[in-house]
CSV table of N, CA, C and O and ligand atoms in Angstrom, one decimal:
chain,number,residue,atom,x,y,z
B,228,UNK,N,-33.4,51.6,-57.5
B,228,UNK,CA,-33.7,50.3,-57.0
B,228,UNK,C,-34.9,49.7,-57.7
B,228,UNK,O,-35.9,50.4,-58.0
B,229,UNK,N,-34.7,48.4,-58.0
B,229,UNK,CA,-35.8,47.7,-58.7
B,229,UNK,C,-36.8,47.2,-57.7
B,229,UNK,O,-36.6,47.2,-56.5
B,230,UNK,N,-38.0,46.8,-58.2
B,230,UNK,CA,-39.1,46.4,-57.4
B,230,UNK,C,-38.7,45.2,-56.5
B,230,UNK,O,-39.1,45.0,-55.4
B,231,UNK,N,-37.7,44.3,-57.1
B,231,UNK,CA,-37.3,43.2,-56.3
B,231,UNK,C,-36.2,43.5,-55.3
B,231,UNK,O,-35.6,42.6,-54.7
B,232,UNK,N,-35.8,44.7,-55.2
B,232,UNK,CA,-34.8,45.1,-54.2
B,232,UNK,C,-33.4,45.2,-54.8
B,232,UNK,O,-32.5,45.7,-54.1
B,233,UNK,N,-33.2,44.7,-56.0
B,233,UNK,CA,-31.9,44.9,-56.6
B,233,UNK,C,-31.6,46.3,-56.9
B,233,UNK,O,-32.5,47.1,-57.2
B,234,UNK,N,-30.3,46.7,-56.9
B,234,UNK,CA,-29.8,48.0,-57.2
B,234,UNK,C,-29.0,48.0,-58.5
B,234,UNK,O,-28.1,47.0,-58.6
B,235,UNK,N,-29.1,48.9,-59.3
B,235,UNK,CA,-28.3,49.0,-60.5
B,235,UNK,C,-27.7,50.4,-60.5
B,235,UNK,O,-28.4,51.4,-60.3
B,236,UNK,N,-26.4,50.4,-60.6
B,236,UNK,CA,-25.6,51.7,-60.6
B,236,UNK,C,-25.1,51.9,-62.0
B,236,UNK,O,-24.7,50.9,-62.7
B,237,UNK,N,-25.2,53.1,-62.5
B,237,UNK,CA,-24.7,53.4,-63.9
B,237,UNK,C,-24.1,54.8,-64.0
B,237,UNK,O,-24.5,55.7,-63.3
B,238,UNK,N,-23.1,54.8,-64.8
B,238,UNK,CA,-22.5,56.1,-65.2
B,238,UNK,C,-23.3,56.6,-66.4
B,238,UNK,O,-23.5,55.9,-67.3
B,239,UNK,N,-23.8,57.8,-66.2
B,239,UNK,CA,-24.7,58.4,-67.3
B,239,UNK,C,-24.1,59.7,-67.8
B,239,UNK,O,-23.8,60.6,-66.9
B,240,UNK,N,-23.9,59.8,-69.0
B,240,UNK,CA,-23.3,61.1,-69.6
B,240,UNK,C,-24.3,62.2,-69.5
B,240,UNK,O,-25.5,62.0,-69.7
B,241,UNK,N,-23.9,63.4,-69.2
B,241,UNK,CA,-24.7,64.5,-69.1
B,241,UNK,C,-25.5,64.7,-70.5
B,241,UNK,O,-24.9,64.5,-71.5
B,242,UNK,N,-26.7,65.1,-70.4
B,242,UNK,CA,-27.5,65.3,-71.6
B,242,UNK,C,-28.3,64.2,-72.0
B,242,UNK,O,-29.2,64.3,-72.9
B,243,UNK,N,-28.1,63.0,-71.4
B,243,UNK,CA,-28.8,61.8,-71.8
B,243,UNK,C,-30.0,61.7,-70.8
B,243,UNK,O,-29.9,61.9,-69.6
B,244,UNK,N,-31.2,61.3,-71.4
B,244,UNK,CA,-32.3,61.1,-70.5
B,244,UNK,C,-32.2,59.9,-69.6
B,244,UNK,O,-31.5,58.9,-70.1
B,245,UNK,N,-32.7,59.9,-68.5
B,245,UNK,CA,-32.6,58.7,-67.6
B,245,UNK,C,-33.4,57.5,-68.1
B,245,UNK,O,-33.1,56.4,-67.8
B,246,UNK,N,-34.4,57.8,-69.0
B,246,UNK,CA,-35.1,56.6,-69.6
B,246,UNK,C,-34.1,55.9,-70.6
B,246,UNK,O,-33.9,54.7,-70.6
B,247,UNK,N,-33.3,56.7,-71.4
B,247,UNK,CA,-32.3,56.1,-72.3
B,247,UNK,C,-31.3,55.4,-71.5
B,247,UNK,O,-30.9,54.3,-71.9
B,248,UNK,N,-30.8,56.0,-70.4
B,248,UNK,CA,-29.8,55.4,-69.6
B,248,UNK,C,-30.3,54.1,-69.0
B,248,UNK,O,-29.6,53.1,-68.9
B,249,UNK,N,-31.6,54.0,-68.6
B,249,UNK,CA,-32.2,52.8,-68.0
B,249,UNK,C,-32.2,51.7,-69.1
B,249,UNK,O,-31.9,50.6,-68.8
B,250,UNK,N,-32.6,52.1,-70.3
B,250,UNK,CA,-32.6,51.1,-71.4
B,250,UNK,C,-31.2,50.5,-71.7
B,250,UNK,O,-31.0,49.3,-71.8
B,251,UNK,N,-30.3,51.4,-71.7
B,251,UNK,CA,-28.9,51.0,-72.0
B,251,UNK,C,-28.4,50.1,-70.9
B,251,UNK,O,-27.5,49.2,-71.1
B,252,UNK,N,-28.9,50.2,-69.7
B,252,UNK,CA,-28.4,49.4,-68.6
B,252,UNK,C,-29.4,48.3,-68.2
B,252,UNK,O,-29.3,47.7,-67.1
B,253,UNK,N,-30.3,48.0,-69.1
B,253,UNK,CA,-31.3,46.9,-68.9
B,253,UNK,C,-32.0,46.9,-67.6
B,253,UNK,O,-32.1,45.9,-66.9
B,254,UNK,N,-32.5,48.1,-67.3
B,254,UNK,CA,-33.3,48.3,-66.1
B,254,UNK,C,-34.7,47.7,-66.3
B,254,UNK,O,-35.5,48.3,-67.1
B,255,UNK,N,-35.0,46.6,-65.7
B,255,UNK,CA,-36.3,46.0,-65.8
B,255,UNK,C,-37.4,46.9,-65.3
B,255,UNK,O,-37.3,47.5,-64.2
B,256,UNK,N,-38.5,47.0,-66.1
B,256,UNK,CA,-39.6,47.9,-65.7
B,256,UNK,C,-39.6,49.2,-66.4
B,256,UNK,O,-40.6,49.9,-66.4
B,257,UNK,N,-38.5,49.6,-67.1
B,257,UNK,CA,-38.5,50.8,-67.9
B,257,UNK,C,-38.5,50.3,-69.4
B,257,UNK,O,-37.6,49.7,-69.8
B,258,UNK,N,-39.6,50.8,-70.1
B,258,UNK,CA,-39.8,50.3,-71.5
B,258,UNK,C,-39.4,51.5,-72.4
B,258,UNK,O,-38.8,51.3,-73.5
B,259,UNK,N,-39.9,52.7,-72.1
B,259,UNK,CA,-39.6,53.8,-73.0
B,259,UNK,C,-40.2,53.6,-74.4
B,259,UNK,O,-39.6,54.0,-75.4
B,260,UNK,N,-41.4,53.1,-74.4
B,260,UNK,CA,-42.1,52.8,-75.7
B,260,UNK,C,-42.2,53.9,-76.7
B,260,UNK,O,-42.0,53.7,-77.9
B,261,UNK,N,-42.4,55.1,-76.2
B,261,UNK,CA,-42.5,56.3,-77.2
B,261,UNK,C,-41.2,57.0,-77.5
B,261,UNK,O,-41.2,57.9,-78.3
B,262,UNK,N,-40.1,56.5,-77.0
B,262,UNK,CA,-38.8,57.0,-77.3
B,262,UNK,C,-38.6,58.4,-76.6
B,262,UNK,O,-37.6,59.1,-76.9
B,263,UNK,N,-39.4,58.7,-75.6
B,263,UNK,CA,-39.2,59.9,-74.9
B,263,UNK,C,-40.0,61.1,-75.3
B,263,UNK,O,-39.8,62.2,-74.8
B,264,UNK,N,-41.1,60.9,-76.1
B,264,UNK,CA,-42.0,61.9,-76.5
B,264,UNK,C,-43.1,62.2,-75.5
B,264,UNK,O,-44.1,62.9,-75.8
B,265,UNK,N,-43.0,61.6,-74.3
B,265,UNK,CA,-44.0,61.8,-73.3
B,265,UNK,C,-45.4,61.4,-73.7
B,265,UNK,O,-46.4,62.1,-73.4
B,266,UNK,N,-45.5,60.2,-74.3
B,266,UNK,CA,-46.8,59.8,-74.7
B,266,UNK,C,-47.1,58.3,-74.4
B,266,UNK,O,-48.1,57.7,-74.9
B,267,UNK,N,-46.3,57.7,-73.5
B,267,UNK,CA,-46.5,56.3,-73.2
B,267,UNK,C,-46.5,56.0,-71.7
B,267,UNK,O,-47.2,55.1,-71.3
B,268,UNK,N,-45.8,56.8,-70.9
B,268,UNK,CA,-45.8,56.6,-69.5
B,268,UNK,C,-45.2,55.2,-69.1
B,268,UNK,O,-45.4,54.7,-68.0
B,269,UNK,N,-44.4,54.6,-70.0
B,269,UNK,CA,-43.7,53.3,-69.6
B,269,UNK,C,-42.3,53.6,-69.1
B,269,UNK,O,-41.5,52.6,-69.1
B,270,UNK,N,-42.1,54.8,-68.6
B,270,UNK,CA,-40.7,55.1,-68.1
B,270,UNK,C,-40.9,55.6,-66.7
B,270,UNK,O,-40.0,56.4,-66.2
B,271,UNK,N,-41.9,55.3,-66.0
B,271,UNK,CA,-42.3,55.8,-64.7
B,271,UNK,C,-41.2,55.4,-63.7
B,271,UNK,O,-40.8,54.2,-63.5
B,272,UNK,N,-40.7,56.4,-62.9
B,272,UNK,CA,-39.8,56.2,-61.8
B,272,UNK,C,-40.3,57.0,-60.6
B,272,UNK,O,-41.0,57.9,-60.8
B,273,UNK,N,-39.8,56.6,-59.4
B,273,UNK,CA,-40.1,57.3,-58.2
B,273,UNK,C,-38.8,57.8,-57.7
B,273,UNK,O,-37.9,57.1,-57.4
B,274,UNK,N,-38.7,59.2,-57.6
B,274,UNK,CA,-37.4,59.8,-57.2
B,274,UNK,C,-37.3,59.7,-55.7
B,274,UNK,O,-38.2,59.9,-55.0
B,275,UNK,N,-36.1,59.3,-55.3
B,275,UNK,CA,-35.8,59.2,-53.9
B,275,UNK,C,-36.0,60.6,-53.3
B,275,UNK,O,-35.7,61.6,-53.9
B,276,UNK,N,-36.7,60.6,-52.1
B,276,UNK,CA,-37.1,61.9,-51.5
B,276,UNK,C,-36.0,62.9,-51.4
B,276,UNK,O,-36.2,64.1,-51.6
B,277,UNK,N,-34.8,62.5,-51.1
B,277,UNK,CA,-33.7,63.4,-51.0
B,277,UNK,C,-33.3,64.1,-52.3
B,277,UNK,O,-32.6,65.1,-52.2
B,278,UNK,N,-33.8,63.6,-53.4
B,278,UNK,CA,-33.4,64.1,-54.7
B,278,UNK,C,-34.5,64.9,-55.3
B,278,UNK,O,-34.4,65.4,-56.5
B,279,UNK,N,-35.6,65.1,-54.7
B,279,UNK,CA,-36.8,65.7,-55.3
B,279,UNK,C,-36.5,67.1,-55.7
B,279,UNK,O,-36.9,67.6,-56.8
B,280,UNK,N,-35.8,67.9,-54.9
B,280,UNK,CA,-35.5,69.3,-55.3
B,280,UNK,C,-34.6,69.3,-56.5
B,280,UNK,O,-34.8,70.1,-57.4
B,281,UNK,N,-33.6,68.5,-56.5
B,281,UNK,CA,-32.6,68.5,-57.6
B,281,UNK,C,-33.2,68.1,-59.0
B,281,UNK,O,-32.9,68.6,-60.0
B,282,UNK,N,-34.1,67.2,-58.9
B,282,UNK,CA,-34.7,66.7,-60.2
B,282,UNK,C,-35.8,67.6,-60.7
B,282,UNK,O,-36.2,67.6,-61.8
B,283,UNK,N,-36.4,68.5,-59.8
B,283,UNK,CA,-37.5,69.3,-60.2
B,283,UNK,C,-38.8,68.6,-60.2
B,283,UNK,O,-38.8,67.4,-59.9
B,284,UNK,N,-39.8,69.3,-60.5
B,284,UNK,CA,-41.1,68.6,-60.5
B,284,UNK,C,-41.7,68.5,-61.9
B,284,UNK,O,-41.2,69.1,-62.8
B,285,UNK,N,-42.6,67.6,-62.0
B,285,UNK,CA,-43.2,67.3,-63.3
B,285,UNK,C,-44.1,68.5,-63.7
B,285,UNK,O,-44.8,69.1,-62.9
B,286,UNK,N,-44.1,68.7,-65.0
B,286,UNK,CA,-45.0,69.7,-65.6
B,286,UNK,C,-46.4,69.2,-65.8
B,286,UNK,O,-46.6,68.0,-65.5
B,287,UNK,N,-47.3,70.0,-66.3
B,287,UNK,CA,-48.7,69.6,-66.4
B,287,UNK,C,-48.9,68.4,-67.3
B,287,UNK,O,-49.6,67.5,-66.9
B,288,UNK,N,-48.2,68.4,-68.5
B,288,UNK,CA,-48.4,67.2,-69.4
B,288,UNK,C,-47.8,66.0,-68.8
B,288,UNK,O,-48.4,64.9,-68.8
B,289,UNK,N,-46.7,66.1,-68.1
B,289,UNK,CA,-46.0,65.0,-67.5
B,289,UNK,C,-47.0,64.4,-66.4
B,289,UNK,O,-47.2,63.2,-66.3
B,290,UNK,N,-47.5,65.3,-65.6
B,290,UNK,CA,-48.5,64.9,-64.5
B,290,UNK,C,-49.7,64.1,-65.1
B,290,UNK,O,-50.1,63.1,-64.6
B,291,UNK,N,-50.2,64.6,-66.2
B,291,UNK,CA,-51.3,63.9,-66.8
B,291,UNK,C,-50.9,62.6,-67.4
B,291,UNK,O,-51.7,61.6,-67.3
B,292,UNK,N,-49.7,62.5,-67.9
B,292,UNK,CA,-49.2,61.1,-68.4
B,292,UNK,C,-49.0,60.2,-67.2
B,292,UNK,O,-49.2,59.0,-67.3
B,293,UNK,N,-48.6,60.7,-66.1
B,293,UNK,CA,-48.3,59.9,-64.9
B,293,UNK,C,-49.6,59.2,-64.4
B,293,UNK,O,-49.6,58.2,-63.8
B,294,UNK,N,-50.7,59.9,-64.7
B,294,UNK,CA,-52.0,59.3,-64.3
B,294,UNK,C,-52.3,58.0,-65.1
B,294,UNK,O,-53.2,57.2,-64.7
B,295,UNK,N,-51.6,57.8,-66.2
B,295,UNK,CA,-51.8,56.6,-67.1
B,295,UNK,C,-50.8,55.5,-66.8
B,295,UNK,O,-50.8,54.6,-67.6
B,296,UNK,N,-50.0,55.6,-65.8
B,296,UNK,CA,-49.0,54.6,-65.5
B,296,UNK,C,-49.6,53.3,-65.0
B,296,UNK,O,-50.7,53.3,-64.4
B,297,UNK,N,-48.9,52.2,-65.2
B,297,UNK,CA,-49.4,50.9,-64.8
B,297,UNK,C,-49.5,50.9,-63.2
B,297,UNK,O,-50.4,50.2,-62.7
B,298,UNK,N,-48.6,51.5,-62.6
B,298,UNK,CA,-48.6,51.6,-61.1
B,298,UNK,C,-49.0,53.0,-60.7
B,298,UNK,O,-48.5,54.0,-61.3
B,299,UNK,N,-49.9,53.1,-59.8
B,299,UNK,CA,-50.4,54.5,-59.4
B,299,UNK,C,-49.3,55.4,-59.0
B,299,UNK,O,-48.3,54.9,-58.3
B,300,UNK,N,-49.3,56.6,-59.5
B,300,UNK,CA,-48.1,57.5,-59.2
B,300,UNK,C,-48.1,58.0,-57.7
B,300,UNK,O,-49.2,58.0,-57.1
B,301,UNK,N,-47.0,58.4,-57.3
B,301,UNK,CA,-46.8,59.0,-55.9
B,301,UNK,C,-46.4,60.4,-56.2
B,301,UNK,O,-46.1,60.8,-57.3
B,302,UNK,N,-46.4,61.2,-55.1
B,302,UNK,CA,-45.9,62.6,-55.3
B,302,UNK,C,-44.5,62.7,-55.8
B,302,UNK,O,-44.0,63.7,-56.3
B,303,UNK,N,-43.7,61.6,-55.7
B,303,UNK,CA,-42.3,61.6,-56.1
B,303,UNK,C,-42.2,61.0,-57.5
B,303,UNK,O,-41.0,60.8,-58.0
B,304,UNK,N,-43.3,60.7,-58.1
B,304,UNK,CA,-43.2,60.0,-59.5
B,304,UNK,C,-42.8,61.0,-60.5
B,304,UNK,O,-43.2,62.2,-60.5
B,305,UNK,N,-42.0,60.5,-61.5
B,305,UNK,CA,-41.6,61.3,-62.7
B,305,UNK,C,-41.5,60.3,-63.8
B,305,UNK,O,-41.5,59.1,-63.7
B,306,UNK,N,-41.6,60.9,-65.0
B,306,UNK,CA,-41.3,60.1,-66.2
B,306,UNK,C,-39.8,60.3,-66.4
B,306,UNK,O,-39.2,61.4,-66.5
B,307,UNK,N,-39.1,59.1,-66.5
B,307,UNK,CA,-37.6,59.2,-66.5
B,307,UNK,C,-37.1,59.8,-67.9
B,307,UNK,O,-36.0,60.3,-67.9
B,308,UNK,N,-38.0,59.8,-68.9
B,308,UNK,CA,-37.5,60.5,-70.1
B,308,UNK,C,-37.5,62.0,-70.0
B,308,UNK,O,-36.9,62.7,-70.9
B,309,UNK,N,-38.1,62.5,-68.9
B,309,UNK,CA,-38.1,63.9,-68.7
B,309,UNK,C,-37.0,64.4,-67.7
B,309,UNK,O,-37.0,65.6,-67.4
B,310,UNK,N,-36.2,63.5,-67.2
B,310,UNK,CA,-35.1,63.8,-66.3
B,310,UNK,C,-33.8,63.6,-67.1
B,310,UNK,O,-33.5,62.6,-67.6
B,311,UNK,N,-33.1,64.7,-67.3
B,311,UNK,CA,-31.9,64.7,-68.1
B,311,UNK,C,-30.7,64.7,-67.2
B,311,UNK,O,-30.6,65.5,-66.3
B,312,UNK,N,-29.8,63.7,-67.4
B,312,UNK,CA,-28.6,63.6,-66.6
B,312,UNK,C,-27.7,64.9,-66.6
B,312,UNK,O,-27.6,65.5,-67.7
B,313,UNK,N,-27.2,65.3,-65.5
B,313,UNK,CA,-26.4,66.5,-65.3
B,313,UNK,C,-25.5,66.3,-64.1
B,313,UNK,O,-25.8,65.4,-63.3
B,314,UNK,N,-24.4,67.0,-64.1
B,314,UNK,CA,-23.5,66.9,-62.9
B,314,UNK,C,-24.2,67.1,-61.6
B,314,UNK,O,-23.9,66.5,-60.6
B,315,UNK,N,-25.2,68.0,-61.6
B,315,UNK,CA,-26.0,68.2,-60.4
B,315,UNK,C,-26.8,67.0,-59.9
B,315,UNK,O,-27.3,67.0,-58.8
B,316,UNK,N,-26.9,66.0,-60.7
B,316,UNK,CA,-27.7,64.8,-60.4
B,316,UNK,C,-26.7,63.7,-60.0
B,316,UNK,O,-27.2,62.5,-60.0
B,317,UNK,N,-25.5,63.9,-59.9
B,317,UNK,CA,-24.5,62.9,-59.6
B,317,UNK,C,-24.9,62.2,-58.2
B,317,UNK,O,-25.0,62.9,-57.2
B,318,UNK,N,-25.2,60.9,-58.3
B,318,UNK,CA,-25.6,60.2,-57.1
B,318,UNK,C,-27.1,60.0,-57.0
B,318,UNK,O,-27.6,59.4,-56.0
B,319,UNK,N,-27.8,60.5,-58.0
B,319,UNK,CA,-29.3,60.4,-58.0
B,319,UNK,C,-29.8,59.0,-57.8
B,319,UNK,O,-29.2,58.0,-58.4
B,320,UNK,N,-30.8,58.8,-56.9
B,320,UNK,CA,-31.4,57.5,-56.7
B,320,UNK,C,-32.8,57.5,-57.2
B,320,UNK,O,-33.6,58.4,-56.8
B,321,UNK,N,-33.1,56.6,-58.1
B,321,UNK,CA,-34.5,56.4,-58.6
B,321,UNK,C,-35.0,55.0,-58.2
B,321,UNK,O,-34.2,54.1,-58.2
B,322,UNK,N,-36.2,54.9,-58.0
B,322,UNK,CA,-36.9,53.6,-57.8
B,322,UNK,C,-37.8,53.3,-58.9
B,322,UNK,O,-38.5,54.2,-59.4
B,323,UNK,N,-37.8,52.0,-59.3
B,323,UNK,CA,-38.7,51.6,-60.4
B,323,UNK,C,-39.9,51.0,-59.7
B,323,UNK,O,-39.8,50.0,-59.0
B,324,UNK,N,-41.1,51.6,-59.8
B,324,UNK,CA,-42.3,51.0,-59.1
B,324,UNK,C,-42.8,49.7,-59.7
B,324,UNK,O,-42.5,49.4,-60.8
W,286,LIG,FE1,-42.7,57.4,-73.2
W,286,LIG,FE2,-41.3,58.5,-71.2
W,286,LIG,S1,-40.6,57.2,-72.7
W,286,LIG,S2,-43.3,58.8,-71.7
């Protein structure tokens, strides 16, 4: 869900990062400036609480990058370049802060 309340649904091929999927689907608020090398934090998303276990948690480097996001991170924050689409994430809900 976008900040303005709009929802975007997309089919994402397994193995594709959700940052890449967001760019392909023109998700406003996801920039992916570093191309997924975890050095820009412009791909910040907030994982729906029901999906926290399935997406896993951020590693130490990801957590430190989340501190540099434009919007203060929450415990559910992730860098979307670090979440890779998989069958187990079918139906995943992400929010763009
Ligand atoms: Fe740069 Fe995710 S795209 S940190």
